[in-house]
Amino acid sequence: GESVGLHLPTLSVQEGDNSIINCAYSNSASDYFIWYKQESGKGPQFIIDIRSNMDKRQGQRVTVLLNKTVKHLSLQIAATQPGDSAVYFCAELSNTGKLIFGQGTTLQVKP
Amino acid sequence: SQTIHQWPATLVQPVGSPLSLECTVEGTSNPNLYWYRQAAGRGLQLLFYSVGIGQISSEVPQNLSASRPQDRQFILSSKKLLLSDSGFYLCAWGTGVGRSYTFGSGTRLTVV
């Protein structure tokens, strides 16, 4: 079936550096992608989204890139801060309304 | 504004007992609704989703069922809980492409 996978389970970065979290998706019919941040004991929080007709979208300190040719999604966090430490998930919305998550990447920010 | 309510926050149930978790959404109509389960340190496993009243799609064969008796109400149930049903259960809603999909605060279920 469809799946959303992440390349790296854990990413450790120095405070102030930029972080890049990657995600591969398998359903070429998916038309909407979302990045979530999850802190311990809480539900996932929306960070940024992108539609399949775009290849880049920027928010505050975050950028999402979409490469439909290789079915790859990435989240870039600029000037990573200790408060960015969390687990990050990508999710894809299929044309049937199914929202599937990847396994997640733990981001550790070192002071 | 739209809000999602999920309760209870924590639940401890004995093996073999029934389960009913409720999720309700306010401020929207005809949302897509979702139930996920998350094991400690793991990703979110999609259990059920619904794109309309009475329409339930099951993703994983298991000891659970879901129902959508009203447009903005989604219920996760079990007749007899197993130890393996323990986990963090999350409800979510969304309304199509371009709208953020929002999660409830989750229910931590421990089956003993």
Tab-separated table of C-alpha atoms in Angstrom:
chain	number	residue	atom	x	y	z
A	1	GLY	CA	0.000	0.000	0.000
A	2	GLU	CA	0.932	3.664	0.085
A	3	SER	CA	3.609	4.703	2.502
A	4	VAL	CA	5.532	7.807	3.453
A	5	GLY	CA	9.084	7.193	4.616
A	6	LEU	CA	11.817	9.315	6.081
A	7	HIS	CA	15.481	8.893	5.313
A	8	LEU	CA	16.973	9.632	8.736
A	9	PRO	CA	15.547	8.645	12.117
A	10	THR	CA	17.628	11.192	14.097
A	11	LEU	CA	19.207	14.491	13.103
A	12	SER	CA	21.525	16.354	15.450
A	13	VAL	CA	22.417	19.976	14.657
A	14	GLN	CA	24.168	22.847	16.361
A	15	GLU	CA	22.075	25.773	17.512
A	16	GLY	CA	22.066	28.424	14.817
A	17	ASP	CA	22.745	26.009	11.975
A	18	ASN	CA	20.217	25.153	9.299
A	19	SER	CA	18.393	21.805	9.458
A	20	ILE	CA	17.163	19.730	6.558
A	21	ILE	CA	14.726	16.890	7.142
A	22	ASN	CA	13.916	14.620	4.217
A	23	CYS	CA	10.954	12.491	3.280
A	24	ALA	CA	10.150	10.119	0.429
A	25	TYR	CA	6.587	9.437	-0.618
A	26	SER	CA	5.256	6.651	-2.769
A	27	ASN	CA	1.860	7.742	-4.093
A	28	SER	CA	2.305	9.853	-7.203
A	29	ALA	CA	-1.434	10.683	-7.035
A	30	SER	CA	-1.029	12.519	-3.724
A	31	ASP	CA	-1.782	16.190	-4.220
A	32	TYR	CA	-1.097	17.754	-0.855
A	33	PHE	CA	1.753	17.426	1.617
A	34	ILE	CA	2.116	18.608	5.195
A	35	TRP	CA	4.953	18.834	7.694
A	36	TYR	CA	4.178	18.410	11.383
A	37	LYS	CA	6.137	18.956	14.572
A	38	GLN	CA	5.411	16.757	17.565
A	39	GLU	CA	6.657	17.436	21.058
A	40	SER	CA	6.676	14.742	23.710
A	41	GLY	CA	3.209	13.792	24.935
A	42	LYS	CA	1.394	16.104	22.533
A	43	GLY	CA	-0.418	15.786	19.249
A	44	PRO	CA	1.327	16.827	16.013
A	45	GLN	CA	1.281	20.524	15.205
A	46	PHE	CA	1.014	21.855	11.665
A	47	ILE	CA	4.165	23.579	10.422
A	48	ILE	CA	3.808	24.140	6.700
A	49	ASP	CA	2.101	22.584	3.704
A	50	ILE	CA	2.524	22.466	-0.045
A	51	ARG	CA	0.301	21.518	-2.942
A	52	SER	CA	1.506	19.251	-5.708
A	53	ASN	CA	1.412	22.097	-8.256
A	54	MET	CA	4.185	23.896	-6.348
A	55	ASP	CA	7.829	23.006	-5.787
A	56	LYS	CA	8.671	25.400	-2.989
A	57	ARG	CA	6.893	27.211	-0.205
A	58	GLN	CA	8.339	29.408	2.494
A	59	GLY	CA	7.135	30.234	5.966
A	60	GLN	CA	8.720	31.832	8.946
A	61	ARG	CA	12.189	30.183	9.214
A	62	VAL	CA	10.855	27.107	7.400
A	63	THR	CA	10.841	26.118	3.741
A	64	VAL	CA	9.305	23.042	2.162
A	65	LEU	CA	10.621	21.720	-1.141
A	66	LEU	CA	8.751	19.235	-3.296
A	67	ASN	CA	10.369	17.219	-6.071
A	68	LYS	CA	7.639	15.258	-7.806
A	69	THR	CA	10.052	13.674	-10.266
A	70	VAL	CA	11.716	11.639	-7.524
A	71	LYS	CA	8.802	11.849	-5.063
A	72	HIS	CA	10.831	13.643	-2.443
A	73	LEU	CA	9.857	16.218	0.145
A	74	SER	CA	12.115	18.196	2.457
A	75	LEU	CA	11.744	20.605	5.348
A	76	GLN	CA	14.399	23.235	5.876
A	77	ILE	CA	14.614	25.063	9.185
A	78	ALA	CA	16.790	28.150	9.237
A	79	ALA	CA	18.826	29.154	12.290
A	80	THR	CA	17.696	26.138	14.299
A	81	GLN	CA	16.827	26.905	17.904
A	82	PRO	CA	16.568	24.673	21.005
A	83	GLY	CA	12.787	25.033	20.815
A	84	ASP	CA	12.880	23.295	17.440
A	85	SER	CA	13.877	20.040	19.131
A	86	ALA	CA	11.038	17.612	18.454
A	87	VAL	CA	9.971	14.820	16.139
A	88	TYR	CA	9.066	15.926	12.630
A	89	PHE	CA	6.675	14.050	10.386
A	90	CYS	CA	5.756	14.467	6.779
A	91	ALA	CA	2.298	13.459	5.625
A	92	GLU	CA	0.664	13.054	2.228
A	93	LEU	CA	-2.998	13.415	1.358
A	94	SER	CA	-4.190	11.079	-1.351
A	95	ASN	CA	-7.012	11.815	-3.754
A	96	THR	CA	-9.227	9.488	-1.679
A	97	GLY	CA	-8.823	11.636	1.443
A	98	LYS	CA	-6.364	9.318	3.168
A	99	LEU	CA	-3.684	11.159	5.175
A	100	ILE	CA	-0.587	9.009	5.643
A	101	PHE	CA	2.413	9.767	7.844
A	102	GLY	CA	6.055	8.843	7.587
A	103	GLN	CA	7.977	7.317	10.482
A	104	GLY	CA	9.358	10.618	11.760
A	105	THR	CA	12.733	12.246	12.312
A	106	THR	CA	13.907	13.302	15.746
A	107	LEU	CA	15.644	16.670	15.595
A	108	GLN	CA	18.115	17.318	18.405
A	109	VAL	CA	19.490	20.836	18.730
A	110	LYS	CA	22.767	21.145	20.599
A	111	PRO	CA	23.433	24.434	22.410
B	1	SER	CA	-12.878	29.189	14.477
B	2	GLN	CA	-12.582	25.456	14.251
B	3	THR	CA	-11.683	23.312	17.228
B	4	ILE	CA	-11.280	19.619	17.839
B	5	HIS	CA	-12.064	17.913	21.122
B	6	GLN	CA	-10.766	14.520	22.103
B	7	TRP	CA	-11.278	12.767	25.422
B	8	PRO	CA	-10.296	11.375	27.791
B	9	ALA	CA	-6.643	12.441	27.980
B	10	THR	CA	-5.570	9.255	29.738
B	11	LEU	CA	-7.240	5.920	30.236
B	12	VAL	CA	-6.262	2.714	32.005
B	13	GLN	CA	-8.379	-0.269	31.100
B	14	PRO	CA	-8.161	-3.987	31.940
B	15	VAL	CA	-7.696	-6.579	29.231
B	16	GLY	CA	-11.037	-7.719	27.868
B	17	SER	CA	-12.884	-4.524	28.737
B	18	PRO	CA	-14.634	-2.375	26.110
B	19	LEU	CA	-13.359	0.925	24.777
B	20	SER	CA	-14.999	4.074	23.481
B	21	LEU	CA	-12.994	7.144	22.528
B	22	GLU	CA	-14.810	10.162	21.204
B	23	CYS	CA	-13.692	12.979	18.964
B	24	THR	CA	-15.786	15.980	17.986
B	25	VAL	CA	-15.083	18.928	15.722
B	26	GLU	CA	-16.644	22.374	15.927
B	27	GLY	CA	-16.835	25.179	13.443
B	28	THR	CA	-16.806	23.212	10.212
B	29	SER	CA	-19.017	20.919	8.210
B	30	ASN	CA	-18.376	17.663	6.369
B	31	PRO	CA	-14.767	17.317	7.522
B	32	ASN	CA	-12.530	14.355	6.800
B	33	LEU	CA	-11.948	12.622	10.140
B	34	TYR	CA	-9.091	10.350	11.149
B	35	TRP	CA	-8.003	8.026	13.953
B	36	TYR	CA	-4.314	7.278	14.418
B	37	ARG	CA	-2.388	5.208	16.924
B	38	GLN	CA	1.160	5.961	17.951
B	39	ALA	CA	3.406	3.596	19.881
B	40	ALA	CA	6.106	5.121	22.070
B	41	GLY	CA	8.875	6.586	19.942
B	42	ARG	CA	7.194	5.578	16.702
B	43	GLY	CA	5.248	7.092	13.863
B	44	LEU	CA	1.516	7.580	13.393
B	45	GLN	CA	-0.363	4.561	12.128
B	46	LEU	CA	-3.596	5.387	10.341
B	47	LEU	CA	-6.388	3.227	11.772
B	48	PHE	CA	-9.567	4.641	10.234
B	49	TYR	CA	-10.665	7.596	8.207
B	50	SER	CA	-14.005	8.940	7.142
B	51	VAL	CA	-14.920	11.351	4.358
B	52	GLY	CA	-18.598	11.515	5.321
B	53	ILE	CA	-21.313	10.289	7.695
B	54	GLY	CA	-21.450	6.520	7.729
B	55	GLN	CA	-18.380	6.224	5.494
B	56	ILE	CA	-15.540	4.472	7.301
B	57	SER	CA	-12.340	3.212	5.722
B	58	SER	CA	-10.328	0.741	7.766
B	59	GLU	CA	-6.593	0.663	7.174
B	60	VAL	CA	-5.332	-2.072	9.454
B	61	PRO	CA	-7.092	-5.320	10.487
B	62	GLN	CA	-7.313	-5.114	14.242
B	63	ASN	CA	-9.365	-5.317	17.379
B	64	LEU	CA	-10.886	-1.865	16.846
B	65	SER	CA	-13.801	-0.311	14.992
B	66	ALA	CA	-14.886	3.222	14.194
B	67	SER	CA	-18.194	4.942	13.665
B	68	ARG	CA	-19.353	8.353	12.546
B	69	PRO	CA	-22.890	8.793	13.851
B	70	GLN	CA	-22.897	12.543	13.181
B	71	ASP	CA	-21.093	14.808	10.742
B	72	ARG	CA	-18.604	16.082	13.301
B	73	GLN	CA	-18.340	13.093	15.612
B	74	PHE	CA	-15.932	10.197	15.219
B	75	ILE	CA	-15.838	7.313	17.697
B	76	LEU	CA	-13.201	4.628	18.147
B	77	SER	CA	-14.381	1.451	19.848
B	78	SER	CA	-13.388	-2.005	20.913
B	79	LYS	CA	-15.489	-4.790	22.392
B	80	LYS	CA	-12.565	-6.448	24.158
B	81	LEU	CA	-9.228	-4.703	24.623
B	82	LEU	CA	-5.919	-6.488	24.157
B	83	LEU	CA	-2.581	-5.574	25.727
B	84	SER	CA	-1.376	-4.651	22.241
B	85	ASP	CA	-4.063	-1.956	22.009
B	86	SER	CA	-2.060	0.238	24.385
B	87	GLY	CA	-0.804	3.433	22.779
B	88	PHE	CA	-1.393	7.088	22.093
B	89	TYR	CA	-4.580	7.591	20.086
B	90	LEU	CA	-4.975	10.724	18.044
B	91	CYS	CA	-7.964	12.129	16.214
B	92	ALA	CA	-7.580	14.592	13.356
B	93	TRP	CA	-9.763	16.518	10.935
B	94	GLY	CA	-9.311	18.307	7.642
B	95	THR	CA	-11.321	19.734	4.765
B	96	GLY	CA	-9.492	19.003	1.558
B	97	VAL	CA	-6.411	20.223	-0.203
B	98	GLY	CA	-4.946	23.473	0.975
B	99	ARG	CA	-6.373	23.356	4.452
B	100	SER	CA	-4.270	22.322	7.410
B	101	TYR	CA	-5.158	19.043	9.000
B	102	THR	CA	-5.415	19.513	12.757
B	103	PHE	CA	-4.984	17.047	15.587
B	104	GLY	CA	-6.636	16.640	18.925
B	105	SER	CA	-4.598	16.442	22.100
B	106	GLY	CA	-4.655	12.651	22.133
B	107	THR	CA	-5.659	9.862	24.511
B	108	ARG	CA	-2.999	7.757	26.147
B	109	LEU	CA	-4.480	4.283	26.589
B	110	THR	CA	-2.842	1.704	28.823
B	111	VAL	CA	-4.313	-1.779	28.797
B	112	VAL	CA	-3.348	-3.752	31.900
